[in-house]
mmCIF file of C-alpha atoms in Angstrom:
data_model
loop_
_atom_site.group_PDB
_atom_site.id
_atom_site.type_symbol
_atom_site.label_atom_id
_atom_site.label_comp_id
_atom_site.label_asym_id
_atom_site.label_seq_id
_atom_site.Cartn_x
_atom_site.Cartn_y
_atom_site.Cartn_z
ATOM 1 C CA MET I 283 190.637 31.474 39.915
ATOM 2 C CA MET I 284 191.761 34.083 42.413
ATOM 3 C CA LEU I 285 194.871 33.058 44.309
ATOM 4 C CA PRO I 286 194.951 33.518 48.099
ATOM 5 C CA LEU I 287 196.010 36.952 49.210
ATOM 6 C CA LEU I 288 199.188 37.636 51.106
ATOM 7 C CA VAL I 289 197.700 37.353 54.564
ATOM 8 C CA GLY I 290 198.756 37.491 58.197
ATOM 9 C CA VAL I 291 200.296 40.272 60.225
ATOM 10 C CA VAL I 292 204.017 40.775 60.615
ATOM 11 C CA LEU I 293 205.586 43.939 61.959
ATOM 12 C CA VAL I 294 209.262 43.543 62.682
ATOM 13 C CA PHE I 295 211.830 46.134 63.553
ATOM 14 C CA ASN I 296 215.473 45.214 63.074
ATOM 15 C CA HIS I 297 217.760 46.860 65.586
ATOM 16 C CA THR I 298 221.488 46.278 65.711
ATOM 17 C CA ALA I 299 224.063 47.760 68.037
ATOM 18 C CA PHE I 300 225.697 50.777 66.428
ATOM 19 C CA SER I 301 228.091 53.331 67.813
ATOM 20 C CA ALA I 302 226.442 55.279 70.608
ATOM 21 C CA SER I 303 228.214 58.443 69.477
ATOM 22 C CA LYS I 304 226.191 58.776 66.309
ATOM 23 C CA THR I 305 222.655 57.746 65.447
ATOM 24 C CA PRO I 306 222.865 55.721 62.242
ATOM 25 C CA SER I 307 220.880 56.602 59.177
ATOM 26 C CA ALA I 308 217.668 54.643 58.716
ATOM 27 C CA ILE I 309 216.168 52.632 55.885
ATOM 28 C CA LEU I 310 212.443 51.949 56.176
ATOM 29 C CA VAL I 311 210.937 48.966 54.369
ATOM 30 C CA LEU I 312 207.259 49.559 53.610
ATOM 31 C CA GLY I 313 205.935 46.295 52.280
ATOM 32 C CA ASP I 314 203.635 43.321 52.707
ATOM 33 C CA SER I 315 204.251 39.663 53.523
ATOM 34 C CA LEU I 316 206.862 39.357 50.768
ATOM 35 C CA SER I 317 208.998 41.609 52.962
ATOM 36 C CA GLY I 318 207.586 40.437 56.284
ATOM 37 C CA ALA I 319 209.209 36.982 56.444
ATOM 38 C CA TYR I 320 205.863 35.238 56.017
ATOM 39 C CA GLY I 321 206.029 31.549 56.949
ATOM 40 C CA ILE I 322 209.681 31.695 58.010
ATOM 41 C CA SER I 323 211.577 33.157 60.942
ATOM 42 C CA THR I 324 212.255 36.882 61.001
ATOM 43 C CA GLU I 325 215.997 36.247 60.958
ATOM 44 C CA GLN I 326 215.659 34.312 57.691
ATOM 45 C CA GLY I 327 213.806 37.108 55.895
ATOM 46 C CA TRP I 328 215.493 39.256 53.274
ATOM 47 C CA VAL I 329 215.127 42.403 55.376
ATOM 48 C CA SER I 330 217.171 40.904 58.213
ATOM 49 C CA LEU I 331 219.704 39.626 55.687
ATOM 50 C CA LEU I 332 219.890 43.121 54.225
ATOM 51 C CA GLN I 333 220.699 44.598 57.626
ATOM 52 C CA GLN I 334 223.571 42.175 58.079
ATOM 53 C CA HIS I 335 224.841 42.749 54.549
ATOM 54 C CA ILE I 336 224.797 46.518 55.023
ATOM 55 C CA MET I 337 226.928 46.163 58.131
ATOM 56 C CA ASP I 338 229.286 43.719 56.420
ATOM 57 C CA GLN I 339 229.823 46.272 53.641
ATOM 58 C CA GLY I 340 230.768 48.971 56.136
ATOM 59 C CA TYR I 341 227.647 51.133 55.960
ATOM 60 C CA ALA I 342 226.116 52.637 59.103
ATOM 61 C CA TYR I 343 222.417 52.181 58.392
ATOM 62 C CA ARG I 344 219.765 50.523 60.506
ATOM 63 C CA VAL I 345 216.950 48.785 58.675
ATOM 64 C CA ILE I 346 213.417 49.142 60.030
ATOM 65 C CA ASN I 347 210.918 46.629 58.713
ATOM 66 C CA ALA I 348 207.464 48.216 58.747
ATOM 67 C CA SER I 349 205.955 45.561 56.500
ATOM 68 C CA VAL I 350 202.470 44.267 57.277
ATOM 69 C CA SER I 351 201.176 41.117 55.653
ATOM 70 C CA GLY I 352 198.048 41.731 53.629
ATOM 71 C CA ASP I 353 198.873 45.392 53.076
ATOM 72 C CA THR I 354 197.792 47.042 49.859
ATOM 73 C CA THR I 355 199.112 50.281 48.440
ATOM 74 C CA ARG I 356 196.102 52.024 49.960
ATOM 75 C CA THR I 357 196.765 50.761 53.488
ATOM 76 C CA GLY I 358 200.442 51.530 53.007
ATOM 77 C CA LEU I 359 199.493 55.087 52.116
ATOM 78 C CA SER I 360 197.481 55.326 55.332
ATOM 79 C CA ARG I 361 200.602 54.370 57.329
ATOM 80 C CA ILE I 362 203.397 56.234 55.605
ATOM 81 C CA ASP I 363 202.983 59.627 57.291
ATOM 82 C CA ALA I 364 203.179 58.187 60.807
ATOM 83 C CA ALA I 365 206.063 55.922 59.804
ATOM 84 C CA LEU I 366 208.054 58.844 58.418
ATOM 85 C CA GLN I 367 207.480 60.873 61.560
ATOM 86 C CA GLN I 368 208.314 58.008 63.899
ATOM 87 C CA HIS I 369 211.415 56.633 62.204
ATOM 88 C CA GLN I 370 212.806 59.639 60.283
ATOM 89 C CA PRO I 371 214.276 57.435 57.543
ATOM 90 C CA ASP I 372 216.751 58.554 54.918
ATOM 91 C CA ILE I 373 215.506 55.941 52.451
ATOM 92 C CA VAL I 374 212.194 54.132 51.997
ATOM 93 C CA ILE I 375 212.110 50.819 50.162
ATOM 94 C CA LEU I 376 208.585 50.811 48.752
ATOM 95 C CA ALA I 377 207.614 47.186 48.157
ATOM 96 C CA LEU I 378 203.842 47.212 47.805
ATOM 97 C CA GLY I 379 201.382 46.333 45.063
ATOM 98 C CA GLY I 380 201.275 42.556 45.081
ATOM 99 C CA ASN I 381 198.040 42.321 47.030
ATOM 100 C CA ASP I 382 196.477 45.007 44.853
ATOM 101 C CA GLY I 383 197.292 42.975 41.781
ATOM 102 C CA LEU I 384 196.033 39.717 43.256
ATOM 103 C CA ARG I 385 192.747 41.435 44.031
ATOM 104 C CA GLY I 386 192.509 42.835 40.530
ATOM 105 C CA LEU I 387 192.245 46.409 41.774
ATOM 106 C CA ALA I 388 192.095 49.204 39.234
ATOM 107 C CA PHE I 389 195.473 50.379 37.979
ATOM 108 C CA SER I 390 194.424 53.966 38.616
ATOM 109 C CA GLU I 391 193.908 53.200 42.306
ATOM 110 C CA ILE I 392 197.261 51.430 42.619
ATOM 111 C CA GLU I 393 199.055 54.214 40.775
ATOM 112 C CA ASN I 394 197.393 56.917 42.854
ATOM 113 C CA SER I 395 198.348 55.295 46.152
ATOM 114 C CA LEU I 396 201.949 54.635 45.135
ATOM 115 C CA SER I 397 202.232 58.168 43.743
ATOM 116 C CA ASN I 398 201.051 59.662 47.006
ATOM 117 C CA ILE I 399 203.463 57.543 49.040
ATOM 118 C CA ILE I 400 206.377 58.621 46.850
ATOM 119 C CA GLN I 401 205.318 62.266 47.000
ATOM 120 C CA GLN I 402 205.058 62.219 50.793
ATOM 121 C CA CYS I 403 208.537 60.734 51.015
ATOM 122 C CA GLN I 404 210.027 63.260 48.619
ATOM 123 C CA GLN I 405 208.344 66.147 50.407
ATOM 124 C CA SER I 406 210.130 64.929 53.549
ATOM 125 C CA ASP I 407 213.463 64.720 51.676
ATOM 126 C CA VAL I 408 213.402 60.935 51.878
ATOM 127 C CA GLN I 409 214.783 58.903 48.988
ATOM 128 C CA VAL I 410 212.629 56.118 47.575
ATOM 129 C CA LEU I 411 213.639 52.775 46.103
ATOM 130 C CA LEU I 412 210.657 51.306 44.277
ATOM 131 C CA ALA I 413 210.488 47.510 44.260
ATOM 132 C CA GLY I 414 208.381 46.074 41.473
ATOM 133 C CA VAL I 415 206.443 42.846 41.738
ATOM 134 C CA ARG I 416 205.072 40.559 39.047
ATOM 135 C CA LEU I 417 201.850 38.586 39.240
ATOM 136 C CA PRO I 418 201.315 34.868 38.581
ATOM 137 C CA PRO I 419 201.008 34.020 34.863
ATOM 138 C CA ASN I 420 197.366 32.982 35.192
ATOM 139 C CA TYR I 421 196.453 36.678 35.371
ATOM 140 C CA GLY I 422 197.253 36.869 31.689
ATOM 141 C CA PRO I 423 200.029 38.596 29.723
ATOM 142 C CA VAL I 424 198.083 41.796 29.063
ATOM 143 C CA TYR I 425 197.271 42.452 32.727
ATOM 144 C CA ASN I 426 200.792 41.478 33.807
ATOM 145 C CA GLN I 427 202.435 43.743 31.249
ATOM 146 C CA LYS I 428 200.298 46.698 32.296
ATOM 147 C CA PHE I 429 201.031 45.951 35.945
ATOM 148 C CA ALA I 430 204.795 45.933 35.332
ATOM 149 C CA ALA I 431 204.565 49.097 33.228
ATOM 150 C CA LEU I 432 202.914 50.891 36.137
ATOM 151 C CA PHE I 433 206.080 50.606 38.253
ATOM 152 C CA GLU I 434 208.273 51.647 35.339
ATOM 153 C CA SER I 435 206.100 54.705 34.743
ATOM 154 C CA LEU I 436 206.250 55.775 38.390
ATOM 155 C CA SER I 437 210.016 55.343 38.454
ATOM 156 C CA LYS I 438 210.419 57.662 35.469
ATOM 157 C CA ARG I 439 207.838 60.196 36.617
ATOM 158 C CA TYR I 440 209.313 60.684 40.073
ATOM 159 C CA GLN I 441 212.933 59.938 39.152
ATOM 160 C CA VAL I 442 213.257 57.149 41.701
ATOM 161 C CA PRO I 443 215.345 54.009 41.195
ATOM 162 C CA LEU I 444 213.456 50.817 40.424
ATOM 163 C CA VAL I 445 214.094 47.165 41.144
ATOM 164 C CA PRO I 446 211.937 45.819 38.293
ATOM 165 C CA ARG I 447 211.347 42.412 39.865
ATOM 166 C CA MET I 448 212.141 41.966 43.532
ATOM 167 C CA LEU I 449 211.397 38.247 43.089
ATOM 168 C CA ASP I 450 213.638 37.839 40.050
ATOM 169 C CA GLN I 451 215.198 34.347 40.020
ATOM 170 C CA VAL I 452 212.626 33.329 42.636
ATOM 171 C CA ALA I 453 209.040 33.531 41.392
ATOM 172 C CA ASP I 454 209.692 31.280 38.391
ATOM 173 C CA TYR I 455 211.153 28.462 40.495
ATOM 174 C CA ARG I 456 208.555 26.385 42.303
ATOM 175 C CA GLU I 457 211.116 24.954 44.716
ATOM 176 C CA LEU I 458 211.767 28.478 46.019
ATOM 177 C CA LEU I 459 208.111 29.068 46.869
ATOM 178 C CA GLN I 460 206.120 27.862 49.835
ATOM 179 C CA ALA I 461 203.139 25.531 49.452
ATOM 180 C CA ASP I 462 200.829 28.431 48.552
ATOM 181 C CA GLY I 463 202.877 29.133 45.440
ATOM 182 C CA ILE I 464 203.184 32.820 46.337
ATOM 183 C CA HIS I 465 205.457 33.340 49.321
ATOM 184 C CA PRO I 466 209.197 32.689 48.954
ATOM 185 C CA THR I 467 210.946 30.091 51.091
ATOM 186 C CA ALA I 468 213.874 30.762 53.393
ATOM 187 C CA ASP I 469 216.226 29.592 50.630
ATOM 188 C CA ALA I 470 214.859 32.322 48.354
ATOM 189 C CA GLN I 471 215.527 35.200 50.751
ATOM 190 C CA PRO I 472 219.221 35.740 49.885
ATOM 191 C CA LYS I 473 218.237 36.074 46.223
ATOM 192 C CA ILE I 474 215.597 38.688 47.070
ATOM 193 C CA MET I 475 218.097 40.558 49.221
ATOM 194 C CA LYS I 476 220.584 40.650 46.327
ATOM 195 C CA ASN I 477 217.895 41.995 43.997
ATOM 196 C CA ILE I 478 217.096 44.791 46.433
ATOM 197 C CA TRP I 479 220.761 45.441 47.153
ATOM 198 C CA ALA I 480 221.488 46.071 43.488
ATOM 199 C CA GLY I 481 219.115 49.037 43.561
ATOM 200 C CA LEU I 482 219.893 50.178 47.085
ATOM 201 C CA GLU I 483 223.685 50.263 47.175
ATOM 202 C CA PRO I 484 224.075 53.295 44.853
ATOM 203 C CA MET I 485 221.838 55.248 47.235
ATOM 204 C CA LEU I 486 223.977 54.615 50.317
ATOM 205 C CA ILE I 487 226.684 56.859 51.740
ATOM 206 C CA LYS I 488 229.761 55.438 53.388
ATOM 207 C CA PRO I 489 230.456 56.798 56.886
#
C-alpha cells in the first residue's frame, strides 16, 4: 500500500544578524518536507538548528532553507538554477529523493535529476553535500537497496560527500516520527542536524 507523500508547502529562509562589514558565505538547503519542518515550528526544524550550531562553532555562514514539501528530484531540478542565481551559495545540501521513492519512480529518472542538479552546482563552483534517504521497509529490501545504492553511486561519480542516511537514528524509532509514520518529530530534529553536520563540517572554512 502506497504511503502518503510528503505534502504541504514550506519555504523558509533563515536569516541571522552577521557582521555588516562582510557578507557571510551561504549554505542552501534544497529539500522537501523532511527539511522543511513539516508539522512542527520552523525554529524546531533541523535547518534552523543547523544555523544556530554553525554560529556556535564560530563559522560565518548563513543557512537558506529552500525546501518545498512535496518536492521531487525533478521539481528540485526545475528550481536549482534560479536558486543558485538568487542566493549565490557556497554549498548546497541536496536532500531530495524521498518523494520519488515513495511514488516508485524509475531509478533512471531519479538519478538523472540528481545528476543534473549536482552538475549545475559544480558548474557554478558550488560544493554539494548529498543527503541520502531510506524508504519504509514495506517497499522491500531489493528496492530499498537499489535506492540507497543510487546515492552512493552519485557520490562516487561526482566526488561529492554523502550523508548515507539523514534520518539515521530517527526513521527506525516510531516515537521519533509523527502520526503519519514518515515525518520526524521535533525531538528528532537535533539528531538529523547532527547527521548532516557530520558531513558538512569538513566542507566549512573558519573565518
